[in-house]
mmCIF file of C-alpha atoms and ligand atoms in Angstrom:
data_model
loop_
_atom_site.group_PDB
_atom_site.id
_atom_site.type_symbol
_atom_site.label_atom_id
_atom_site.label_comp_id
_atom_site.label_asym_id
_atom_site.label_seq_id
_atom_site.Cartn_x
_atom_site.Cartn_y
_atom_site.Cartn_z
ATOM 1 C CA MET A 1 -24.287 -1.406 -2.221
ATOM 2 C CA THR A 2 -21.677 1.410 -2.300
ATOM 3 C CA THR A 3 -20.803 2.981 -5.642
ATOM 4 C CA VAL A 4 -17.209 3.641 -6.638
ATOM 5 C CA GLY A 5 -16.245 6.917 -8.329
ATOM 6 C CA ARG A 6 -12.725 7.645 -9.576
ATOM 7 C CA VAL A 7 -9.817 5.335 -8.782
ATOM 8 C CA TYR A 8 -6.560 6.967 -7.719
ATOM 9 C CA LEU A 9 -3.689 4.494 -8.090
ATOM 10 C CA GLY A 10 -0.928 5.572 -5.714
ATOM 11 C CA LEU A 11 2.554 4.250 -6.413
ATOM 12 C CA PRO A 12 5.363 4.921 -3.938
ATOM 13 C CA ALA A 13 8.533 4.702 -6.030
ATOM 14 C CA PHE A 14 12.189 4.646 -5.166
ATOM 15 C CA ASN A 15 14.571 3.741 -7.987
ATOM 16 C CA GLU A 16 12.033 1.733 -9.988
ATOM 17 C CA GLU A 17 13.230 2.494 -13.534
ATOM 18 C CA ILE A 18 13.068 -1.174 -14.571
ATOM 19 C CA ALA A 19 9.762 -2.214 -12.979
ATOM 20 C CA LEU A 20 7.773 1.016 -13.439
ATOM 21 C CA PRO A 21 7.333 0.918 -17.271
ATOM 22 C CA ARG A 22 6.168 -2.728 -17.034
ATOM 23 C CA LEU A 23 3.606 -1.775 -14.405
ATOM 24 C CA LEU A 24 2.384 1.312 -16.290
ATOM 25 C CA LYS A 25 1.852 -0.837 -19.397
ATOM 26 C CA ARG A 26 -0.392 -3.164 -17.373
ATOM 27 C CA VAL A 27 -2.264 -0.192 -15.881
ATOM 28 C CA GLU A 28 -2.825 1.204 -19.392
ATOM 29 C CA SER A 29 -4.269 -2.164 -20.540
ATOM 30 C CA LEU A 30 -6.504 -2.363 -17.474
ATOM 31 C CA ALA A 31 -7.811 1.191 -18.004
ATOM 32 C CA GLN A 32 -8.605 0.366 -21.649
ATOM 33 C CA SER A 33 -10.214 -3.032 -21.043
ATOM 34 C CA SER A 34 -12.176 -2.152 -17.885
ATOM 35 C CA ARG A 35 -12.969 1.498 -18.722
ATOM 36 C CA LEU A 36 -12.309 2.330 -15.075
ATOM 37 C CA PRO A 37 -11.576 6.046 -14.537
ATOM 38 C CA ILE A 38 -8.009 5.691 -13.211
ATOM 39 C CA THR A 39 -5.597 8.470 -12.253
ATOM 40 C CA VAL A 40 -2.105 7.242 -11.432
ATOM 41 C CA VAL A 41 -0.299 9.224 -8.730
ATOM 42 C CA ILE A 42 3.406 8.464 -8.483
ATOM 43 C CA TYR A 43 5.338 9.597 -5.436
ATOM 44 C CA ASN A 44 8.966 9.662 -6.560
ATOM 45 C CA ASP A 45 11.062 9.623 -3.410
ATOM 46 C CA GLY A 46 14.372 11.149 -4.454
ATOM 47 C CA SER A 47 15.167 8.386 -6.937
ATOM 48 C CA THR A 48 18.703 8.571 -8.286
ATOM 49 C CA ASP A 49 17.839 6.628 -11.446
ATOM 50 C CA THR A 50 15.528 7.626 -14.342
ATOM 51 C CA THR A 51 12.213 7.059 -12.501
ATOM 52 C CA ALA A 52 11.143 10.744 -12.795
ATOM 53 C CA GLY A 53 11.945 10.786 -16.540
ATOM 54 C CA ILE A 54 9.844 7.648 -17.087
ATOM 55 C CA VAL A 55 6.871 9.360 -15.441
ATOM 56 C CA THR A 56 7.241 12.349 -17.783
ATOM 57 C CA GLN A 57 7.420 10.015 -20.815
ATOM 58 C CA TRP A 58 4.191 8.287 -19.746
ATOM 59 C CA GLN A 59 2.163 11.441 -19.008
ATOM 60 C CA PRO A 60 0.745 11.756 -22.564
ATOM 61 C CA ARG A 61 -0.427 8.101 -22.478
ATOM 62 C CA ILE A 62 -2.366 7.848 -19.193
ATOM 63 C CA ALA A 63 -3.763 10.235 -16.568
ATOM 64 C CA LEU A 64 -0.682 10.561 -14.397
ATOM 65 C CA VAL A 65 0.279 12.938 -11.591
ATOM 66 C CA LEU A 66 3.859 13.172 -10.302
ATOM 67 C CA LEU A 67 4.549 14.066 -6.682
ATOM 68 C CA ASP A 68 8.278 14.632 -6.701
ATOM 69 C CA CYS A 69 10.346 14.642 -3.542
ATOM 70 C CA PRO A 70 13.940 15.777 -4.184
ATOM 71 C CA HIS A 71 15.480 13.747 -1.341
ATOM 72 C CA ASN A 72 14.729 10.220 -0.193
ATOM 73 C CA LYS A 73 12.613 10.309 2.978
ATOM 74 C CA GLY A 74 11.337 6.739 3.289
ATOM 75 C CA LEU A 75 8.229 4.750 2.420
ATOM 76 C CA GLY A 76 6.162 6.184 5.305
ATOM 77 C CA VAL A 77 6.590 9.754 4.097
ATOM 78 C CA GLY A 78 5.528 8.611 0.619
ATOM 79 C CA LEU A 79 2.465 6.799 1.958
ATOM 80 C CA SER A 80 1.528 9.858 3.995
ATOM 81 C CA ALA A 81 1.860 12.120 0.926
ATOM 82 C CA LEU A 82 -0.370 9.793 -1.127
ATOM 83 C CA PHE A 83 -2.998 9.767 1.657
ATOM 84 C CA ASP A 84 -2.860 13.591 1.900
ATOM 85 C CA TYR A 85 -3.293 13.896 -1.868
ATOM 86 C CA ALA A 86 -6.319 11.549 -1.893
ATOM 87 C CA VAL A 87 -7.933 13.134 1.170
ATOM 88 C CA THR A 88 -7.585 16.612 -0.383
ATOM 89 C CA ILE A 89 -8.472 15.834 -4.026
ATOM 90 C CA GLY A 90 -10.804 12.840 -3.711
ATOM 91 C CA LYS A 91 -14.557 12.604 -3.201
ATOM 92 C CA THR A 92 -16.034 10.321 -0.547
ATOM 93 C CA ASP A 93 -16.955 7.582 -3.044
ATOM 94 C CA ASP A 94 -13.560 7.632 -4.810
ATOM 95 C CA VAL A 95 -11.052 4.923 -3.999
ATOM 96 C CA LEU A 96 -7.305 5.131 -3.437
ATOM 97 C CA VAL A 97 -5.495 1.933 -4.410
ATOM 98 C CA ILE A 98 -1.869 1.732 -3.358
ATOM 99 C CA MET A 99 0.483 -0.956 -4.584
ATOM 100 C CA ASP A 100 4.213 -1.624 -4.859
ATOM 101 C CA CYS A 101 5.723 -0.729 -8.185
ATOM 102 C CA ASP A 102 8.440 -3.391 -8.095
ATOM 103 C CA ASP A 103 6.393 -5.508 -10.581
ATOM 104 C CA THR A 104 5.343 -8.042 -7.920
ATOM 105 C CA HIS A 105 1.723 -6.809 -7.676
ATOM 106 C CA ASP A 106 -0.676 -7.088 -10.608
ATOM 107 C CA PRO A 107 -3.126 -4.222 -11.277
ATOM 108 C CA ALA A 108 -5.494 -6.842 -12.768
ATOM 109 C CA GLN A 109 -6.591 -7.457 -9.150
ATOM 110 C CA ILE A 110 -8.004 -3.928 -8.827
ATOM 111 C CA PRO A 111 -11.561 -4.755 -10.098
ATOM 112 C CA GLU A 112 -11.854 -7.559 -7.527
ATOM 113 C CA MET A 113 -10.776 -5.147 -4.770
ATOM 114 C CA LEU A 114 -13.250 -2.499 -5.950
ATOM 115 C CA ALA A 115 -16.005 -5.131 -5.899
ATOM 116 C CA ALA A 116 -15.263 -5.658 -2.187
ATOM 117 C CA VAL A 117 -15.592 -1.878 -1.662
ATOM 118 C CA THR A 118 -18.990 -1.882 -3.381
ATOM 119 C CA LYS A 119 -20.045 -4.654 -0.962
ATOM 120 C CA GLY A 120 -19.300 -2.355 1.992
ATOM 121 C CA ALA A 121 -15.589 -2.636 2.823
ATOM 122 C CA ASP A 122 -13.687 0.605 3.560
ATOM 123 C CA VAL A 123 -10.255 -1.009 3.326
ATOM 124 C CA VAL A 124 -9.487 -4.034 1.144
ATOM 125 C CA ILE A 125 -6.147 -5.789 1.518
ATOM 126 C CA ALA A 126 -4.625 -8.098 -1.077
ATOM 127 C CA SER A 127 -3.571 -10.768 1.383
ATOM 128 C CA ARG A 128 -0.992 -13.539 1.261
ATOM 129 C CA PHE A 129 -2.968 -15.423 3.888
ATOM 130 C CA ARG A 130 -6.352 -15.842 2.196
ATOM 131 C CA LEU A 131 -7.726 -18.865 0.415
ATOM 132 C CA GLY A 132 -6.886 -18.493 -3.278
ATOM 133 C CA ALA A 133 -3.717 -16.436 -2.686
ATOM 134 C CA THR A 134 -0.720 -17.478 -4.758
ATOM 135 C CA VAL A 135 2.841 -16.615 -3.840
ATOM 136 C CA ARG A 136 5.692 -17.247 -6.271
ATOM 137 C CA GLY A 137 9.405 -16.789 -5.632
ATOM 138 C CA VAL A 138 9.456 -15.769 -1.949
ATOM 139 C CA PRO A 139 12.322 -17.444 -0.036
ATOM 140 C CA LEU A 140 11.227 -19.903 2.689
ATOM 141 C CA LEU A 141 12.800 -17.897 5.536
ATOM 142 C CA ARG A 142 10.918 -14.775 4.442
ATOM 143 C CA ARG A 143 7.634 -16.751 4.348
ATOM 144 C CA LEU A 144 8.205 -18.137 7.829
ATOM 145 C CA THR A 145 9.071 -14.669 9.209
ATOM 146 C CA ALA A 146 5.864 -13.293 7.683
ATOM 147 C CA LEU A 147 3.827 -16.121 9.246
ATOM 148 C CA GLY A 148 5.380 -15.503 12.672
ATOM 149 C CA ALA A 149 4.604 -11.790 12.330
ATOM 150 C CA VAL A 150 0.920 -12.557 11.593
ATOM 151 C CA CYS A 151 0.614 -14.525 14.864
ATOM 152 C CA LEU A 152 2.110 -11.594 16.753
ATOM 153 C CA PHE A 153 -0.136 -8.992 15.077
ATOM 154 C CA LYS A 154 -3.269 -11.060 15.712
ATOM 155 C CA LEU A 155 -2.308 -11.558 19.351
ATOM 156 C CA ILE A 156 -1.397 -7.949 20.196
ATOM 157 C CA HIS A 157 -3.586 -5.943 17.774
ATOM 158 C CA PRO A 158 -6.426 -8.090 16.407
ATOM 159 C CA VAL A 159 -8.141 -6.468 13.420
ATOM 160 C CA ARG A 160 -11.390 -8.067 12.290
ATOM 161 C CA GLY A 161 -11.215 -9.498 8.770
ATOM 162 C CA VAL A 162 -7.442 -8.955 8.442
ATOM 163 C CA TRP A 163 -4.590 -11.467 8.341
ATOM 164 C CA ASP A 164 -2.057 -9.568 6.227
ATOM 165 C CA TYR A 165 -0.978 -6.458 8.163
ATOM 166 C CA THR A 166 2.012 -5.475 6.045
ATOM 167 C CA CYS A 167 1.156 -6.014 2.381
ATOM 168 C CA GLY A 168 1.398 -2.739 0.482
ATOM 169 C CA TYR A 169 -1.401 -3.623 -1.949
ATOM 170 C CA ARG A 170 -4.613 -2.131 -0.534
ATOM 171 C CA ALA A 171 -7.727 -0.229 -1.612
ATOM 172 C CA TYR A 172 -9.050 2.547 0.638
ATOM 173 C CA ARG A 173 -12.471 4.202 0.280
ATOM 174 C CA ILE A 174 -11.508 7.884 0.342
ATOM 175 C CA GLY A 175 -14.472 8.857 2.555
ATOM 176 C CA ALA A 176 -13.112 6.467 5.218
ATOM 177 C CA LEU A 177 -9.618 7.947 4.833
ATOM 178 C CA GLN A 178 -11.039 11.463 5.234
ATOM 179 C CA ASP A 179 -12.864 10.489 8.454
ATOM 180 C CA ALA A 180 -9.794 8.760 9.906
ATOM 181 C CA ALA A 181 -7.530 11.682 8.913
ATOM 182 C CA LYS A 182 -9.832 14.015 10.861
ATOM 183 C CA ARG A 183 -9.762 11.759 13.892
ATOM 184 C CA PHE A 184 -5.931 11.597 13.857
ATOM 185 C CA ARG A 185 -5.530 15.280 12.954
ATOM 186 C CA GLY A 186 -4.005 14.459 9.572
ATOM 187 C CA ARG A 187 -1.387 12.149 11.132
ATOM 188 C CA LEU A 188 -2.488 8.758 9.807
ATOM 189 C CA VAL A 189 1.165 7.892 9.216
ATOM 190 C CA THR A 190 4.045 9.169 11.338
ATOM 191 C CA GLU A 191 6.489 6.293 10.814
ATOM 192 C CA SER A 192 8.934 6.908 7.971
ATOM 193 C CA GLY A 193 9.947 3.241 7.592
ATOM 194 C CA PHE A 194 8.090 0.116 6.490
ATOM 195 C CA ALA A 195 6.147 -0.023 9.821
ATOM 196 C CA CYS A 196 3.963 2.674 8.245
ATOM 197 C CA MET A 197 1.759 -0.024 6.663
ATOM 198 C CA VAL A 198 0.862 -1.426 10.090
ATOM 199 C CA GLU A 199 0.455 2.036 11.621
ATOM 200 C CA ALA A 200 -2.020 3.107 8.921
ATOM 201 C CA LEU A 201 -4.030 -0.105 9.258
ATOM 202 C CA LEU A 202 -4.260 0.081 13.057
ATOM 203 C CA LYS A 203 -5.262 3.754 13.016
ATOM 204 C CA LEU A 204 -7.928 3.104 10.385
ATOM 205 C CA ASN A 205 -9.192 0.193 12.477
ATOM 206 C CA ALA A 206 -9.288 2.430 15.566
ATOM 207 C CA SER A 207 -11.430 4.875 13.637
ATOM 208 C CA GLY A 208 -14.004 2.153 12.940
ATOM 209 C CA VAL A 209 -13.440 1.180 9.298
ATOM 210 C CA ARG A 210 -14.635 -2.157 7.881
ATOM 211 C CA CYS A 211 -11.746 -4.226 6.525
ATOM 212 C CA SER A 212 -11.789 -7.188 4.190
ATOM 213 C CA GLU A 213 -9.260 -9.161 2.170
ATOM 214 C CA VAL A 214 -8.905 -10.793 -1.232
ATOM 215 C CA GLY A 215 -6.225 -13.372 -2.050
ATOM 216 C CA LEU A 216 -3.009 -11.745 -3.313
ATOM 217 C CA HIS A 217 -1.272 -13.076 -6.405
ATOM 218 C CA LEU A 218 2.310 -12.209 -5.538
ATOM 219 C CA ARG A 219 4.903 -12.523 -8.321
ATOM 220 C CA TYR A 220 8.089 -12.068 -6.298
ATOM 221 C CA ASP A 221 9.883 -14.000 -9.044
ATOM 222 C CA LEU A 222 9.362 -10.976 -11.345
ATOM 223 C CA LYS A 223 11.046 -8.480 -8.967
ATOM 224 C CA PRO A 224 13.885 -7.022 -11.045
ATOM 225 C CA THR A 225 15.896 -5.393 -8.260
ATOM 226 C CA GLU A 226 17.063 -6.077 -4.731
ATOM 227 C CA SER A 227 14.580 -5.544 -1.900
ATOM 228 C CA LYS A 228 14.708 -2.053 -0.393
ATOM 229 C CA MET A 229 13.416 -3.299 2.929
ATOM 230 C CA ALA A 230 15.995 -4.111 5.616
ATOM 231 C CA VAL A 231 14.010 -6.987 7.152
ATOM 232 C CA SER A 232 15.691 -7.299 10.565
ATOM 233 C CA SER A 233 15.905 -3.588 11.472
ATOM 234 C CA ASN A 234 12.327 -3.013 10.289
ATOM 235 C CA MET A 235 11.067 -5.992 12.322
ATOM 236 C CA ARG A 236 12.867 -4.686 15.432
ATOM 237 C CA ARG A 237 11.326 -1.235 14.983
ATOM 238 C CA LEU A 238 7.898 -2.751 14.419
ATOM 239 C CA LEU A 239 8.130 -4.822 17.619
ATOM 240 C CA VAL A 240 8.882 -1.707 19.678
ATOM 241 C CA LEU A 241 5.961 0.141 18.071
ATOM 242 C CA LEU A 242 3.487 -2.733 18.531
ATOM 243 C CA VAL A 243 4.179 -2.748 22.256
ATOM 244 C CA ARG A 244 4.073 1.062 22.499
ATOM 245 C CA TRP A 245 0.783 1.329 20.587
ATOM 246 C CA ARG A 246 -0.732 -1.478 22.705
ATOM 247 C CA TRP A 247 0.064 0.154 26.031
ATOM 248 C CA ARG A 248 0.079 3.871 25.287
ATOM 249 C CA GLY A 249 -2.201 4.194 22.260
ATOM 250 C CA PHE A 250 -1.427 6.186 19.139
ATOM 251 C CA ASP A 251 -1.388 9.742 20.350
ATOM 252 C CA ALA A 252 1.741 8.994 22.354
ATOM 253 C CA ALA A 253 3.528 7.554 19.292
HETATM 254 N N1 LIG B 301 8.479 6.588 -1.118
HETATM 255 C C1 LIG B 301 9.325 5.553 -0.976
HETATM 256 N N2 LIG B 301 9.022 4.395 -1.518
HETATM 257 C C2 LIG B 301 9.884 3.384 -1.347
HETATM 258 C C3 LIG B 301 11.087 3.499 -0.617
HETATM 259 N N3 LIG B 301 11.689 2.291 -0.621
HETATM 260 C C4 LIG B 301 10.893 1.477 -1.337
HETATM 261 N N4 LIG B 301 9.820 2.138 -1.787
HETATM 262 C C5 LIG B 301 8.740 1.670 -2.635
HETATM 263 O O1 LIG B 301 7.844 0.956 -1.811
HETATM 264 C C6 LIG B 301 7.378 -0.203 -2.486
HETATM 265 C C7 LIG B 301 7.761 -1.401 -1.651
HETATM 266 O O2 LIG B 301 9.184 -1.543 -1.642
HETATM 267 P P1 LIG B 301 9.844 -2.970 -1.751
HETATM 268 O O3 LIG B 301 11.318 -2.841 -1.886
HETATM 269 O O4 LIG B 301 9.140 -3.743 -2.806
HETATM 270 O O5 LIG B 301 9.562 -3.577 -0.289
HETATM 271 P P2 LIG B 301 8.591 -4.757 0.157
HETATM 272 O O6 LIG B 301 7.520 -5.012 -0.851
HETATM 273 O O7 LIG B 301 8.166 -4.485 1.540
HETATM 274 O O8 LIG B 301 9.574 -5.934 0.223
HETATM 275 P P3 LIG B 301 10.237 -6.668 -1.013
HETATM 276 O O9 LIG B 301 9.250 -6.710 -2.134
HETATM 277 O O10 LIG B 301 10.667 -7.953 -0.498
HETATM 278 O O11 LIG B 301 11.410 -5.834 -1.380
HETATM 279 C C8 LIG B 301 7.994 -0.168 -3.879
HETATM 280 O O12 LIG B 301 7.065 0.419 -4.762
HETATM 281 C C9 LIG B 301 9.211 0.719 -3.705
HETATM 282 O O13 LIG B 301 9.595 1.429 -4.863
HETATM 283 C C10 LIG B 301 11.397 4.765 -0.077
HETATM 284 O O14 LIG B 301 12.431 4.979 0.536
HETATM 285 N N5 LIG B 301 10.486 5.758 -0.281
HETATM 286 MG MG1 LIG B 302 7.614 -5.298 -2.852
#
C-alpha cells in the first residue's frame, strides 16, 4: 500500500474565464468535504480574457499558485511547466493531478484516482474506454475518431493497462515523474501541441511506470466554449510522431 501526501492539482488554462470559476468552486467543495491537502497550480498560457484576474480573486479562498506565461505557447509547454513545478516542489509520495479546466472533468473523481495510486499505480488515467465510464455530449464523429485512434495506439505503442492515450485527466505519483524526468533529462514533453499527452504517457511507460485507469465521467455537454483543439491538424501531427517514435525512439524526437 502506497501512501499519498499532498495533491497538486495542475490546470492548464487558455481563455477559461467562464469554466474556471465553476471548476474552482467544485475543487473548494472537494477540499472541504474530503480534507485532502490540495494545492491548485494554474498555468495561464497568455490568456487574453480575465483568466489571470480570476486566479487572483480565488487566491484567498484556496491554496492556489499561478504560473503566468505572458504569451500563448501551447498545451505542451503548459504541461511541461506543470511537470517541472511538481518535480521540483513535490515529494516522492505527493501526487500531481492534471485535468482540463473547460468544466468537462469533475474533480469529484480525484479520490478514486488517488485510491488507485495507493494500490500501486504510478499513473492513473480517467479513461473514456473503461467499464463504468460515462460520456455526455460528444458528437458521434468525434467518438468514432477517438475509437479509431485507440486501435492505432494499441497497435503501434501498446501500453499495459491503458486504453485512453489522450485524455488530459490523469494522476501522476511525483516520485515516478521525478525518475522519468531524470531518465529523459528533464524533457518529458517536447511537443507543444495536443500530442504532448501521448508523448508524456509513452515516455513514462518507457521509464517503467505502472499505469491503470478508472472510468471517466465526461460532461462535454457542460463545455461553455468552443474546443481549442484543431482535431485534423493535431491528428496528422500525432500520426507522424507515432511512426517516428516507433522507429527512432524518443531521443531522436
Ligand atoms: N497551456 C495551454 N493550455 C491550453 C491551450 N489550449 C487549451 N488549453 C487548455 O487545455 C485543456 C484542454 O483544452 P480543450 O480545448 O478542452 O481540448 P480537449 O479537451 O483536447 O478537446 P475539447 O474538450 O474537445 O476541446 C483546457 O484546460 C484548456 O484551457 C494552450 O494553448 N495552452
Ligand atoms: Mg477538454
